[in-house]
PDB file of C-alpha atoms in Angstrom:
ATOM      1  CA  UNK O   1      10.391 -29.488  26.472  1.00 42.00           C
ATOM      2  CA  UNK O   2      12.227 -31.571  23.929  1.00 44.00           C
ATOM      3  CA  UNK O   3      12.571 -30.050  20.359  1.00 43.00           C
ATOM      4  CA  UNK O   4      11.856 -26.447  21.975  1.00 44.00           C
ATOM      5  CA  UNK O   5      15.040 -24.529  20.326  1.00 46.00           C
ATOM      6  CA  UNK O   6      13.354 -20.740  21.136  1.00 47.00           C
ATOM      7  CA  UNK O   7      14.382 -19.285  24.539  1.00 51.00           C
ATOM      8  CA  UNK O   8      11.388 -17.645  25.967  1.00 52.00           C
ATOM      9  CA  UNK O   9      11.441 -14.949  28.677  1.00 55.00           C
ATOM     10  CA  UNK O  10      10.466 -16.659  31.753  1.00 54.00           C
ATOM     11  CA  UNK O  11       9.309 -13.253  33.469  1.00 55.00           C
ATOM     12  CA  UNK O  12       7.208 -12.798  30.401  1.00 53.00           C
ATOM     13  CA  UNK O  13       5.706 -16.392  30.737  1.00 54.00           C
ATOM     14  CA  UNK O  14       4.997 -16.309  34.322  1.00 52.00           C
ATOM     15  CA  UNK O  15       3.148 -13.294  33.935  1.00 51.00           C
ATOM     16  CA  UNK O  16       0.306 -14.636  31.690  1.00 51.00           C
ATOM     17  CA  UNK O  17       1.023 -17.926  33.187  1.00 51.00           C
ATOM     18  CA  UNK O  18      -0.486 -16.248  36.881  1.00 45.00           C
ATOM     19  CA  UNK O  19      -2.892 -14.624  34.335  1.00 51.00           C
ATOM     20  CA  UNK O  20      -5.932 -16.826  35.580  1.00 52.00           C
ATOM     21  CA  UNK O  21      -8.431 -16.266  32.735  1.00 53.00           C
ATOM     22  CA  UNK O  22     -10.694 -18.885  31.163  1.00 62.00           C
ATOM     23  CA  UNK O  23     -11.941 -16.292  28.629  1.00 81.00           C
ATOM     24  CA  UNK O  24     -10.657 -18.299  25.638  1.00 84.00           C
ATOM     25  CA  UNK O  25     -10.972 -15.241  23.072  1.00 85.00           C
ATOM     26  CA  UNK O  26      -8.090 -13.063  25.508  1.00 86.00           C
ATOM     27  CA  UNK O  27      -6.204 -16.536  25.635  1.00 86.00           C
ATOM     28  CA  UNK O  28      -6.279 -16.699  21.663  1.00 86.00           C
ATOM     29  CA  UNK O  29      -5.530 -13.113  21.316  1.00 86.00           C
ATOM     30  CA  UNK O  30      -2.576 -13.060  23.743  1.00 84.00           C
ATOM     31  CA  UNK O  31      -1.292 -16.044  21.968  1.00 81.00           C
ATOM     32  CA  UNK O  32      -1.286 -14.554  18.571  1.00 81.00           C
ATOM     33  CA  UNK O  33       0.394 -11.646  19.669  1.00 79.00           C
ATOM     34  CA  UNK O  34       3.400 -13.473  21.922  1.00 77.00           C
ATOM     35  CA  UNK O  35       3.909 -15.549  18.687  1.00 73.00           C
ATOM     36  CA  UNK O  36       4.107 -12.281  16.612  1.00 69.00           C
ATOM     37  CA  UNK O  37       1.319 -12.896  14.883  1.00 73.00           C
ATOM     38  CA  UNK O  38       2.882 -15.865  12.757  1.00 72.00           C
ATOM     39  CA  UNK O  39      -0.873 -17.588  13.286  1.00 76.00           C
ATOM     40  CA  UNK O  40      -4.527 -16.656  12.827  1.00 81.00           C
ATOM     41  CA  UNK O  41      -7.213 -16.857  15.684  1.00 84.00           C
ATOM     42  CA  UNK O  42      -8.401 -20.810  13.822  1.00 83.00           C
ATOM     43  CA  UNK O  43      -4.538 -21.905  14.432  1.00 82.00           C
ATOM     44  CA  UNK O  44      -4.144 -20.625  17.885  1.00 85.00           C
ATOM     45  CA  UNK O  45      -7.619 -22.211  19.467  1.00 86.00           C
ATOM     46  CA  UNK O  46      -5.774 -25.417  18.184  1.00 85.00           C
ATOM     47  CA  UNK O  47      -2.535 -25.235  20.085  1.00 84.00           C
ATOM     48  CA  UNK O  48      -4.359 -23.792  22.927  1.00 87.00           C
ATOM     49  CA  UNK O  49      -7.694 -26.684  22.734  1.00 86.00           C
ATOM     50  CA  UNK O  50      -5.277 -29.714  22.778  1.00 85.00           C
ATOM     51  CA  UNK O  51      -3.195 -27.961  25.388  1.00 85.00           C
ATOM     52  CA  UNK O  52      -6.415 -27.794  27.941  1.00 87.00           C
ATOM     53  CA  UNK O  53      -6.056 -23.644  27.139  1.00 85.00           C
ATOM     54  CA  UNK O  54      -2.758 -23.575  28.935  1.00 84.00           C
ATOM     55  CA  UNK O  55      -1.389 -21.170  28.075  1.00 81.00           C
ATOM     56  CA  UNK O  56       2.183 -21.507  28.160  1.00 78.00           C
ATOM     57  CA  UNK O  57       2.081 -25.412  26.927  1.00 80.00           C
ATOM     58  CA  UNK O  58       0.539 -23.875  23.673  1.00 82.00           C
ATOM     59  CA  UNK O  59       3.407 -22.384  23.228  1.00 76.00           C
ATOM     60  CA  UNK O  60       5.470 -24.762  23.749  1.00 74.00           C
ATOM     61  CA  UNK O  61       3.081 -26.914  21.682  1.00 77.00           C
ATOM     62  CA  UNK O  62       3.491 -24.524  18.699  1.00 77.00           C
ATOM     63  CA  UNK O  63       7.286 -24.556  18.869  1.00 71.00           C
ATOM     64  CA  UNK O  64       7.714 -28.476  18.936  1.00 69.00           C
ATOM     65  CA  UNK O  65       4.947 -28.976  15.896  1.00 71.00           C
ATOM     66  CA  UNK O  66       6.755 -26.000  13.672  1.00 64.00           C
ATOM     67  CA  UNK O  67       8.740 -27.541  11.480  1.00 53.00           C
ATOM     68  CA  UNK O  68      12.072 -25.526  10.333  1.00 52.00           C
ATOM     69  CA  UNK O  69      12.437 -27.100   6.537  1.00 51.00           C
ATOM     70  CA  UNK O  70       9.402 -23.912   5.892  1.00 59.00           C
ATOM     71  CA  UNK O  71      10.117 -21.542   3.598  1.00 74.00           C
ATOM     72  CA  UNK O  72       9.197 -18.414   4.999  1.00 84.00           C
ATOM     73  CA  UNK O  73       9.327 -15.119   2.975  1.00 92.00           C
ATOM     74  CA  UNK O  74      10.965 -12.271   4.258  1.00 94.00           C
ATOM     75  CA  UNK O  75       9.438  -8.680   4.392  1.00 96.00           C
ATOM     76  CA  UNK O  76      11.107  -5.877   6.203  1.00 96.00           C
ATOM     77  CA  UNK O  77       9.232  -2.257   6.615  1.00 95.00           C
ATOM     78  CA  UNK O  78      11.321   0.821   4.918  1.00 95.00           C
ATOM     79  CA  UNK O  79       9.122   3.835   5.540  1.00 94.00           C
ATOM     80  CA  UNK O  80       6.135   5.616   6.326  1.00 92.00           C
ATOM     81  CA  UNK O  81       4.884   7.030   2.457  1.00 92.00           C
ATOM     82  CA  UNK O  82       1.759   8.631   3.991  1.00 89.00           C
ATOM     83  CA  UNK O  83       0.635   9.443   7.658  1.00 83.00           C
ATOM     84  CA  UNK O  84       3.450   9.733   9.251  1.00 75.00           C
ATOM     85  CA  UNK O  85       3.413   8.920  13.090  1.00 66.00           C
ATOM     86  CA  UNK O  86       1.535  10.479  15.116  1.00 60.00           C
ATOM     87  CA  UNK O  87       0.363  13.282  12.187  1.00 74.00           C
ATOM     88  CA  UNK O  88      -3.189  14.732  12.471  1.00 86.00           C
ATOM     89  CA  UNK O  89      -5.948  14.227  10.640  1.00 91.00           C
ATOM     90  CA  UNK O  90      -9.568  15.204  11.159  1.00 92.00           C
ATOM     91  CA  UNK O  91     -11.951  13.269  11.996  1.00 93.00           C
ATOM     92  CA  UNK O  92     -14.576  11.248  10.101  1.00 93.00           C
ATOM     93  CA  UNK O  93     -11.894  11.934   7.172  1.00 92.00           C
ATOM     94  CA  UNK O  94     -11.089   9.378   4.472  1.00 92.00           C
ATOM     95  CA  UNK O  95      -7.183   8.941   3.525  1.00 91.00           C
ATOM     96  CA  UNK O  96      -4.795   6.624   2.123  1.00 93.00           C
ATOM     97  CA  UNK O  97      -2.394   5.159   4.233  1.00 93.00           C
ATOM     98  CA  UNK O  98       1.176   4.373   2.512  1.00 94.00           C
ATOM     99  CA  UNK O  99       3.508   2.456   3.377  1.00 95.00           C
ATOM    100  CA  UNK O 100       7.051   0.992   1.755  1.00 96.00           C
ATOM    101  CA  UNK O 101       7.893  -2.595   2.107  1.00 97.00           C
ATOM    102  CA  UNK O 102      11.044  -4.714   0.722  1.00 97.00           C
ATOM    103  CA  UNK O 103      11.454  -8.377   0.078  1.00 97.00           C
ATOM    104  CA  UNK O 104      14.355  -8.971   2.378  1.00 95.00           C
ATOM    105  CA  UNK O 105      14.858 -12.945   1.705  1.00 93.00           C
ATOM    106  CA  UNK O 106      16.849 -14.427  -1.159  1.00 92.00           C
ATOM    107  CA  UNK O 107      13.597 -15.918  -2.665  1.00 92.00           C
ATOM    108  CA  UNK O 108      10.462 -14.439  -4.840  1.00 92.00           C
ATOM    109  CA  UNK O 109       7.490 -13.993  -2.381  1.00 91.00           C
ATOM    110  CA  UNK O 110       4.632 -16.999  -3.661  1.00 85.00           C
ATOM    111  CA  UNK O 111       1.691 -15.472  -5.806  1.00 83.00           C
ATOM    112  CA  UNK O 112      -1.329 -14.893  -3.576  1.00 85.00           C
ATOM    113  CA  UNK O 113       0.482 -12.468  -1.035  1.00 89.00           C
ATOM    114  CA  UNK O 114      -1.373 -10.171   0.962  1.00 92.00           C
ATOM    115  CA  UNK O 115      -1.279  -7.320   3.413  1.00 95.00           C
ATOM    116  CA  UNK O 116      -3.771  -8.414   5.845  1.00 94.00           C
ATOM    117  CA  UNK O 117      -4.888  -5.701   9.139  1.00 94.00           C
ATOM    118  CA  UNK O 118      -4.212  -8.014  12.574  1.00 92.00           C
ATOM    119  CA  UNK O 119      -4.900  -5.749  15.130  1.00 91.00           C
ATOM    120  CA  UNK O 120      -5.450  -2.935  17.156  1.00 93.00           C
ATOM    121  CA  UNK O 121      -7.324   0.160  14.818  1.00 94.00           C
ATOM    122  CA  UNK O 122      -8.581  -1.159  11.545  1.00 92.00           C
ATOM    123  CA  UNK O 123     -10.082   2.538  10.868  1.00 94.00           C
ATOM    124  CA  UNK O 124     -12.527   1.287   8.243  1.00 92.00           C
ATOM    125  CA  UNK O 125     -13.925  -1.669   6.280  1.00 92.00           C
ATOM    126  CA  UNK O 126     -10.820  -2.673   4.205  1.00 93.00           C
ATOM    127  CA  UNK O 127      -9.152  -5.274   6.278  1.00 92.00           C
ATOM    128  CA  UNK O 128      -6.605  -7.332   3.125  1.00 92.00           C
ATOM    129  CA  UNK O 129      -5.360  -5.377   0.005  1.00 94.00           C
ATOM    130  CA  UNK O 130      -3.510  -7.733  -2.556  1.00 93.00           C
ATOM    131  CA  UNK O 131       0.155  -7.496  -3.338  1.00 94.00           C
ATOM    132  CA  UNK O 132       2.033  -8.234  -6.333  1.00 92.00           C
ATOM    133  CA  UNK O 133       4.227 -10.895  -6.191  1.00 91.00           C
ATOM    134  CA  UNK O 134       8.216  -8.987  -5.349  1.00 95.00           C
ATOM    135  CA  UNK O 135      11.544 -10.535  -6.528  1.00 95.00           C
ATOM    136  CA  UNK O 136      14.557 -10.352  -3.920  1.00 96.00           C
ATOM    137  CA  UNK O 137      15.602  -7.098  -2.561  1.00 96.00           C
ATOM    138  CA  UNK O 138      12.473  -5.613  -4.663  1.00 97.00           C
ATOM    139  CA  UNK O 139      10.842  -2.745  -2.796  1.00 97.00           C
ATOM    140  CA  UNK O 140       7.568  -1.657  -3.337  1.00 96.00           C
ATOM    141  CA  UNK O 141       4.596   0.910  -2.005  1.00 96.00           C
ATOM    142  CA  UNK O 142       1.431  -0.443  -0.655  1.00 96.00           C
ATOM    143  CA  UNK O 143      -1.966   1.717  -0.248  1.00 95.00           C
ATOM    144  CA  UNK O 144      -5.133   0.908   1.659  1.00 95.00           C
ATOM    145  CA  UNK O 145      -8.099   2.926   1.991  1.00 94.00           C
ATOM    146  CA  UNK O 146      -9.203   4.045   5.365  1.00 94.00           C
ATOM    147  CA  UNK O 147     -11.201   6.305   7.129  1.00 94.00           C
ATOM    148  CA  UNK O 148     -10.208   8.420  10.467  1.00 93.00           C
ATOM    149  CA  UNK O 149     -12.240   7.915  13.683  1.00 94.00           C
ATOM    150  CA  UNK O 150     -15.319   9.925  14.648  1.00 93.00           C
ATOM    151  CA  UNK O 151     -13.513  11.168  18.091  1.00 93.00           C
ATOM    152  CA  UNK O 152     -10.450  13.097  18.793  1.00 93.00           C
ATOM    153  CA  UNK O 153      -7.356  10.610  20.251  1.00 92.00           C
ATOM    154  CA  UNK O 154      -4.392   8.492  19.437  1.00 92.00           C
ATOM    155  CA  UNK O 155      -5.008   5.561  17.543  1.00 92.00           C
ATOM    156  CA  UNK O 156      -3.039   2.500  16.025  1.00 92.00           C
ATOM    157  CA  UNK O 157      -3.592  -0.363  14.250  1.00 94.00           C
ATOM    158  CA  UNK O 158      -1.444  -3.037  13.008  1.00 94.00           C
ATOM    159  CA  UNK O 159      -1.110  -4.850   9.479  1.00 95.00           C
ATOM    160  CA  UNK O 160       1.047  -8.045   8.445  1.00 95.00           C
ATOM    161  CA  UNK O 161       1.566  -9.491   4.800  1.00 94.00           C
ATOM    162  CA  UNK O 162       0.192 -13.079   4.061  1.00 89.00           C
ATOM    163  CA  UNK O 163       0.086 -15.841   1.832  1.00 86.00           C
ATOM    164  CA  UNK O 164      -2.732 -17.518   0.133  1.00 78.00           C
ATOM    165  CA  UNK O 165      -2.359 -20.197   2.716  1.00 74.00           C
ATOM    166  CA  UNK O 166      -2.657 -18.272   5.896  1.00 79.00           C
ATOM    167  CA  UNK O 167       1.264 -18.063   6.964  1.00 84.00           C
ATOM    168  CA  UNK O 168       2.209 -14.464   8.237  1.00 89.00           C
ATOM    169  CA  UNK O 169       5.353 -13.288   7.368  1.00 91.00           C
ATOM    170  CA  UNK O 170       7.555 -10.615   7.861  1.00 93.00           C
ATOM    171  CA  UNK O 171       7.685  -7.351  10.186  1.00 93.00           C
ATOM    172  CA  UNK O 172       4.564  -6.391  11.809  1.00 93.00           C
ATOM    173  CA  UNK O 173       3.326  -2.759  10.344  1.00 93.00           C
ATOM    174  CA  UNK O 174       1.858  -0.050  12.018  1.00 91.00           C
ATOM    175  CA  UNK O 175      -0.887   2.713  11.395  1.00 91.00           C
ATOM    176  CA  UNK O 176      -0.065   5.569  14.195  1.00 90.00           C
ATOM    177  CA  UNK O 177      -2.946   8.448  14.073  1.00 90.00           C
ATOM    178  CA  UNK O 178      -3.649  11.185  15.894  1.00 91.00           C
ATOM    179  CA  UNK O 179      -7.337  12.212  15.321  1.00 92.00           C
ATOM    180  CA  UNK O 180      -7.764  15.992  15.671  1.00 91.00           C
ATOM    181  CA  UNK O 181     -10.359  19.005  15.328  1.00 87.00           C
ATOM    182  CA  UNK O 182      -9.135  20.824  12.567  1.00 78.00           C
ATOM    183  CA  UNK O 183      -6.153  18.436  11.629  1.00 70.00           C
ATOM    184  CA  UNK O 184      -5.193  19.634   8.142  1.00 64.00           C
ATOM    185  CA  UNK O 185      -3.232  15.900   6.909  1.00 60.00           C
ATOM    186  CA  UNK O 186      -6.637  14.523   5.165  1.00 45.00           C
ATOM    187  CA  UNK O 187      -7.618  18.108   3.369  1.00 46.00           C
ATOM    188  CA  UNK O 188      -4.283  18.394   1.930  1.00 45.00           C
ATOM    189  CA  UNK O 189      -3.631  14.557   0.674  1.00 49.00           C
ATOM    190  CA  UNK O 190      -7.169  14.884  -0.497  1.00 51.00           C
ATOM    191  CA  UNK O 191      -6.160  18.049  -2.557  1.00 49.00           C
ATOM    192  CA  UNK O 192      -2.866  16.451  -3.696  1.00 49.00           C
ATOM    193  CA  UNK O 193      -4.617  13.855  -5.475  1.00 50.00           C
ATOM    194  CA  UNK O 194      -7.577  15.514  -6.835  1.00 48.00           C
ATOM    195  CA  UNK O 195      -4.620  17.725  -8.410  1.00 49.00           C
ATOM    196  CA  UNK O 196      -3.023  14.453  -9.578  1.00 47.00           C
ATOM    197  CA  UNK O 197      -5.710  12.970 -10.860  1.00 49.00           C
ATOM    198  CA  UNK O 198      -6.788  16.596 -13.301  1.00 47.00           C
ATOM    199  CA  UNK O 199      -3.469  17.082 -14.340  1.00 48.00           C
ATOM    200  CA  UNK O 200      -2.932  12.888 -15.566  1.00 43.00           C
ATOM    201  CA  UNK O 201      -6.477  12.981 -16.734  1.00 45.00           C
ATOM    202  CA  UNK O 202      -6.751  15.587 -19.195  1.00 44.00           C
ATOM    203  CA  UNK O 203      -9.399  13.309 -21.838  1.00 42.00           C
ATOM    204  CA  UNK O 204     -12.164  14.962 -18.971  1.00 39.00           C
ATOM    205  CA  UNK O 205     -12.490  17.847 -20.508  1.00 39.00           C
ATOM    206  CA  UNK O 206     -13.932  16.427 -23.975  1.00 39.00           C
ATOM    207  CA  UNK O 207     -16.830  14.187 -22.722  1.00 39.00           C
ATOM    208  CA  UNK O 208     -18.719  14.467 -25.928  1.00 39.00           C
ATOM    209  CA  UNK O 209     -16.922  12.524 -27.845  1.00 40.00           C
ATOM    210  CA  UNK O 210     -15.221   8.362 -27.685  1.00 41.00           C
ATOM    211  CA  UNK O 211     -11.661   9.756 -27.822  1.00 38.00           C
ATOM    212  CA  UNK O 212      -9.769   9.196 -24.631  1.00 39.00           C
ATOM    213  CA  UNK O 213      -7.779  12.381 -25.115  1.00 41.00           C
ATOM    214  CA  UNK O 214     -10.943  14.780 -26.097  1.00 42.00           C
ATOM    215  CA  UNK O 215     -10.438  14.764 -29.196  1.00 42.00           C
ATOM    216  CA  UNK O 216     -12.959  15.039 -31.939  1.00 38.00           C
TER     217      UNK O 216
END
């Protein structure tokens, strides 16, 4: 196809190419993820409407109607702050997951950024947490709240940053969670930070009076 400058693996293709599903939602979703998630569920039914749901054509589709002069931001994934993989937590257990990101381009990310969940696990209701704006080479820590499954396993979920118009950008970011009986991970981050928050918040003990500190 004229135009098409990305070499796709042909093995790869002619798997979901023999595929033979009309379900149009596992057509969408295998889309999104052979195109790394670059476009939401809307964007791929497009490609994939005006290419008769052929799979492989919407592809092809995508690649000939992308045009290069974008600016993309960069994002690259530095470390796991909390929840390490595969670390154990019980379940039903609320915890904050952690992680550390860096602007990797030459460029200020746009304002309006997010860190949006994509797929897999979402292990809760928070599914976008807003992120501050980073200059080049900036590196940062982003939290979301999220709460552990009610039954024992491996779990995983994936989570991609955003912009205000819809573009994803950047490496693809995992939550990897083992949910078990007696896990101690979510007891002791939840003891870390009530310890955090008493020893930063020491205007608590004076509640009787409008000083922030106690005081009276």
């Amino acid at each position: 196809m004229e135009g098409m400058d990305v070499d796709l693996d042909p093995e790869l293709m002619q798997k979901f190419s023999c595929l033979g599903t009309t379900d149009k939602d596992v057509l969408i979703s295998e889309f999104q993820r052979l195109l790394g998630f670059q476009l939401n569920p809307a964007g791929c039914a497009f490609f994939l409407d005006m290419t008769n749901w052929n799979l492989q054509a919407a592809i092809g589709a995508y690649y000939d109607f992308e045009s290069p002069n974008i600016s993309v931001p960069s994002m690259s994934f530095v470390k796991d702050v909390t929840i390490g993989e595969g670390e154990s937590i019980p379940p039903d257990t609320q915890f904050i997951k952690t992680w550390r990101i860096q602007n990797s381009g030459a460029e200020a990310w746009p304002p309006g950024v997010c860190l949006k969940y994509v797929g897999g696990d979402q292990f809760g209701h928070v599914n976008m947490v807003m992120v501050r704006s980073l200059e080049p080479q900036e590196i940062a820590d982003v939290s979301v709240q999220m709460c552990s499954p009610s039954r024992a396993g491996m779990y995983q979920g994936q989570w991609r940053m955003c912009t205000a118009t819809g573009l994803y950008y950047g490496d693809v970011i995992w939550v990897i969670l083992s949910v078990e009986v007696g896990g101690l991970l979510g007891v002791t981050q939840q003891l870390s930070s009530f310890e955090t928050e008493f020893n930063t918040q020491p205007h608590r003990k004076g509640l009787h009076g409008p000083y922030p500190f106690g005081q009276s």
